mmCIF file of C-alpha atoms in Angstrom:
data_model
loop_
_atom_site.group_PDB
_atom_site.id
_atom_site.type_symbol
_atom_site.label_atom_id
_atom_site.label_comp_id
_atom_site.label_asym_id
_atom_site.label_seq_id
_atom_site.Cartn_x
_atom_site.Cartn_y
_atom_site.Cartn_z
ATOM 1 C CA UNK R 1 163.098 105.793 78.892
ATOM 2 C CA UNK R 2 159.090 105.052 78.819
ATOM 3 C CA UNK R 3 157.494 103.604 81.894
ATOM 4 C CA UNK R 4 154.295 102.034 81.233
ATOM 5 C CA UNK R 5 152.388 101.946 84.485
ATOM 6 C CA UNK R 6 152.541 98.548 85.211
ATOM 7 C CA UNK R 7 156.432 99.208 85.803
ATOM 8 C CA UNK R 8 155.870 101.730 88.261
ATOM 9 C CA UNK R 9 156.181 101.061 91.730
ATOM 10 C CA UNK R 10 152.454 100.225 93.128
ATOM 11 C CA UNK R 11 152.908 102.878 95.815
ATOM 12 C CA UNK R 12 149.767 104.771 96.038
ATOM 13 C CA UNK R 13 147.767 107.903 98.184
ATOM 14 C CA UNK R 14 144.348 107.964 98.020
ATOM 15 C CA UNK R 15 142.061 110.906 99.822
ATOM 16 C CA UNK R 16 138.325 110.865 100.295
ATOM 17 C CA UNK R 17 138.148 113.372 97.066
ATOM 18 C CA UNK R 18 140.013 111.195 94.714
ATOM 19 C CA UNK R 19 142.688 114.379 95.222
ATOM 20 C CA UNK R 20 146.479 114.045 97.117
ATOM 21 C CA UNK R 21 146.599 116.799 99.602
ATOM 22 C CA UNK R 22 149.154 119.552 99.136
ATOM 23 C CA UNK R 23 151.153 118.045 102.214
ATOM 24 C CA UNK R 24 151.985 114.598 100.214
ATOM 25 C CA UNK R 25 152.540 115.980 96.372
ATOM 26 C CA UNK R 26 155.494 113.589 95.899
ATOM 27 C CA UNK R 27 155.774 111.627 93.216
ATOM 28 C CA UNK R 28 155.201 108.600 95.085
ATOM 29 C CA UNK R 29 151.761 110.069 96.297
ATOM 30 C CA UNK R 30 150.699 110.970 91.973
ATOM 31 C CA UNK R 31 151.070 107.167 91.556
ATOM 32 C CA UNK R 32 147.743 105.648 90.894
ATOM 33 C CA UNK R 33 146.311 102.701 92.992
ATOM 34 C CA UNK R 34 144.944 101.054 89.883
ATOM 35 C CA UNK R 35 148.401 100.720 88.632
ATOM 36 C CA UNK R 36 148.662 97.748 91.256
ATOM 37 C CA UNK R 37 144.828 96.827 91.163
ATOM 38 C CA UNK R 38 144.677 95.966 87.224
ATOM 39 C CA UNK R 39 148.643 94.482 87.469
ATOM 40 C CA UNK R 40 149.881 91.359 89.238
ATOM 41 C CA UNK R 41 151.806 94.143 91.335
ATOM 42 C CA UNK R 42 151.338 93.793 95.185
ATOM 43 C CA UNK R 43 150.983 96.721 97.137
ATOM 44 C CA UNK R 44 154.354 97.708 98.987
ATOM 45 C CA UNK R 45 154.943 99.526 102.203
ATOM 46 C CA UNK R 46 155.224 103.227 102.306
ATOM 47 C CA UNK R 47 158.525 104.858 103.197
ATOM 48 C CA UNK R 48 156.512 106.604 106.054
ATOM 49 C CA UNK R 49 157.160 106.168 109.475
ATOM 50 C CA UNK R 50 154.496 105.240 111.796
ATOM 51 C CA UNK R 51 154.945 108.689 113.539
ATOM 52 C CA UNK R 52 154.409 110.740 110.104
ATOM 53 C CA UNK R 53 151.257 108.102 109.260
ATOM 54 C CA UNK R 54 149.394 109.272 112.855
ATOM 55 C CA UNK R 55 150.536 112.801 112.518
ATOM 56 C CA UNK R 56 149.568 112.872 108.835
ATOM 57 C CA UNK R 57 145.955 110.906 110.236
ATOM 58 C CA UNK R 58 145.502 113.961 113.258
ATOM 59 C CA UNK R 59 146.145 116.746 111.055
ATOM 60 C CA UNK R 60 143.361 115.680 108.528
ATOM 61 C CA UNK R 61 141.039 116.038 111.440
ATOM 62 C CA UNK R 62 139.237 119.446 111.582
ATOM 63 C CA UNK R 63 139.821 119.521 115.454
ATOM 64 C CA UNK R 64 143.004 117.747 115.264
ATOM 65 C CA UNK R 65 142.122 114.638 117.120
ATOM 66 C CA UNK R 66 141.330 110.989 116.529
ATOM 67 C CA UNK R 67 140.896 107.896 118.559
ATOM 68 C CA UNK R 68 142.951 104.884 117.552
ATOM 69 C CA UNK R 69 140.400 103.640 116.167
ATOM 70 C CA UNK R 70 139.128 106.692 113.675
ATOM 71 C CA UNK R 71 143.701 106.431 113.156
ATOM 72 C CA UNK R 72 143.705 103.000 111.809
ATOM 73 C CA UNK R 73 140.866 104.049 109.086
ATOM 74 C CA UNK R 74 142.473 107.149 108.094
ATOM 75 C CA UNK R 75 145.235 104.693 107.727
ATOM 76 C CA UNK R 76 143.804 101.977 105.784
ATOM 77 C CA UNK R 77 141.303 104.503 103.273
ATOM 78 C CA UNK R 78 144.428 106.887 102.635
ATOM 79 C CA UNK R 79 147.532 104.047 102.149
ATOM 80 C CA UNK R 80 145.920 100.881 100.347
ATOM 81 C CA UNK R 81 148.778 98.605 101.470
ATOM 82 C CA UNK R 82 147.443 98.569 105.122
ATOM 83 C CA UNK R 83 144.403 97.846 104.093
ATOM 84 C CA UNK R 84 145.822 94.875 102.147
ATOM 85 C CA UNK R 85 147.163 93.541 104.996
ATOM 86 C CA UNK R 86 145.550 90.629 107.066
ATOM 87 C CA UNK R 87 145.776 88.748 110.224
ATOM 88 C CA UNK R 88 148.692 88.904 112.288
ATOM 89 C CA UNK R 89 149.976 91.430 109.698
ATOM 90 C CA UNK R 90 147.376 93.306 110.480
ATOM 91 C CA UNK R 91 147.253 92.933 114.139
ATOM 92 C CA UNK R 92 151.142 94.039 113.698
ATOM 93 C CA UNK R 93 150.672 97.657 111.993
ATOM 94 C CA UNK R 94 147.948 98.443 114.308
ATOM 95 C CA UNK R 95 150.116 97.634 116.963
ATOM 96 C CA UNK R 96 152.994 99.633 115.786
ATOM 97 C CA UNK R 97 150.409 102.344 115.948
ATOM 98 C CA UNK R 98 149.567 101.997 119.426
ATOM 99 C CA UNK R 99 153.258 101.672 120.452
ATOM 100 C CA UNK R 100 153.714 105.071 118.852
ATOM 101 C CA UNK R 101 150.954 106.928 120.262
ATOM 102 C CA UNK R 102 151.690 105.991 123.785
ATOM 103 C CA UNK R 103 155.671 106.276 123.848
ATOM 104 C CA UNK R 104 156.721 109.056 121.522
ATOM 105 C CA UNK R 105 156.386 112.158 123.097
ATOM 106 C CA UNK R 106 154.882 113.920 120.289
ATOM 107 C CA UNK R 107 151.044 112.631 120.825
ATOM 108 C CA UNK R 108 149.231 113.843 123.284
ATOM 109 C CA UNK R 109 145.934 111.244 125.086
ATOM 110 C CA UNK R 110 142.927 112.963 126.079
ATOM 111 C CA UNK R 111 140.409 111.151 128.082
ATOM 112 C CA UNK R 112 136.785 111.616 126.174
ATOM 113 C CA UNK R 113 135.290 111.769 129.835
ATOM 114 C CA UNK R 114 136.877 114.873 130.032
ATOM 115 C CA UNK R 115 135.437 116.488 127.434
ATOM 116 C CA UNK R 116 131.571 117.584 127.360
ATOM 117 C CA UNK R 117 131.403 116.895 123.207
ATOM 118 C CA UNK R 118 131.320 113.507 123.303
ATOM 119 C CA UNK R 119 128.457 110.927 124.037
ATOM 120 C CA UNK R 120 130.776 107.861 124.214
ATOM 121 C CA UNK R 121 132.913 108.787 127.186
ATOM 122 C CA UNK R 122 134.657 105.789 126.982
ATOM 123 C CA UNK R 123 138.782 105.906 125.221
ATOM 124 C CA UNK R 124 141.045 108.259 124.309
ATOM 125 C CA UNK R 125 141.447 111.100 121.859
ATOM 126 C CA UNK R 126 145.258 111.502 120.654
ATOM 127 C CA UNK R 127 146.515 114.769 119.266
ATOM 128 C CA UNK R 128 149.758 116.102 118.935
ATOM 129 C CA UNK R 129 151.908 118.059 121.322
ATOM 130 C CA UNK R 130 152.463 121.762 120.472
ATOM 131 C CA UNK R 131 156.007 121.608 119.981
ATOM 132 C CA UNK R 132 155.556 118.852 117.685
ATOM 133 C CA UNK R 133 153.422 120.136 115.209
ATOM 134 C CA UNK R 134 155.721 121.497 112.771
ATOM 135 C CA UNK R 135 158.193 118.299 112.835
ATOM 136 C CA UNK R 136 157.155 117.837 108.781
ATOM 137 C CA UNK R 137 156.485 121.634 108.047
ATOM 138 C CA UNK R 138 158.899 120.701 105.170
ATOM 139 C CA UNK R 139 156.418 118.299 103.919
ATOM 140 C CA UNK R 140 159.016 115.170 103.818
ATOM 141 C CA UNK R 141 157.239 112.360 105.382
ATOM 142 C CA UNK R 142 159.680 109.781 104.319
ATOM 143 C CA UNK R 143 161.530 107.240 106.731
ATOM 144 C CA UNK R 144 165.554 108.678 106.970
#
């Protein structure tokens, strides 16, 4: 059976490089975001949970740390649906996100005043906890 693009699903990955990193090669990830740009198709959700976007988000980070803030835009540039999203939609992911990062044991807040690299002492860095790093060594990121 042919698929033209239009017909397939308008899930999409983009990195900074225009490249899917090794960790997401799925064939969800290959899908192209113009497939849904240049088609009536709306953007749906990822099958990612919020815990596999933030650990996906920290792991891109050379030292392995973002605020919520640096999160959301990893977020929003890597997964075009989120950044589709407005308003109380958007106040709703970003929540989600918060939830996450302060009740699942997994992420890790540092204070930035207790660091000596950063000018802006005010907020939080979030990491992940050692024993947690390896939770999608397998590379599935999907929702169960």
């Amino acid at each position: 059976m042919n698929r033209s693009p239009a017909s397939d699903s308008a899930h999409s990955f983009v990195s900074f490089d225009g490249e899917t990193p090794p960790t997401l090669q799925t064939s969800y990830t290959r899908q192209l975001l113009y497939t849904s740009m240049r088609t009536a198709v709306p953007l749906e959700k990822p099958p990612y949970s919020y815990v596999a976007l933030i650990s996906l988000a920290i792991k891109s980070h050379p030292h392995r740390r973002m605020t919520v803030a640096e999160i959301y835009r990893y977020i929003e540039d890597h997964f075009p649906y989120y950044n589709s999203l407005q308003g109380n939609a958007k106040r709703g992911w970003q929540n989600s996100i918060r939830h996450n990062l302060s009740l699942n044991t997994c992420f890790i807040k540092i204070p930035k005043e207790n660091m000596l690299c950063c000018s802006d002492r005010k907020g939080n860095y979030w990491t992940l906890a050692p024993d947690c790093d390896n939770m999608f060594s397998d590379g599935n990121f999907k929702r169960r």
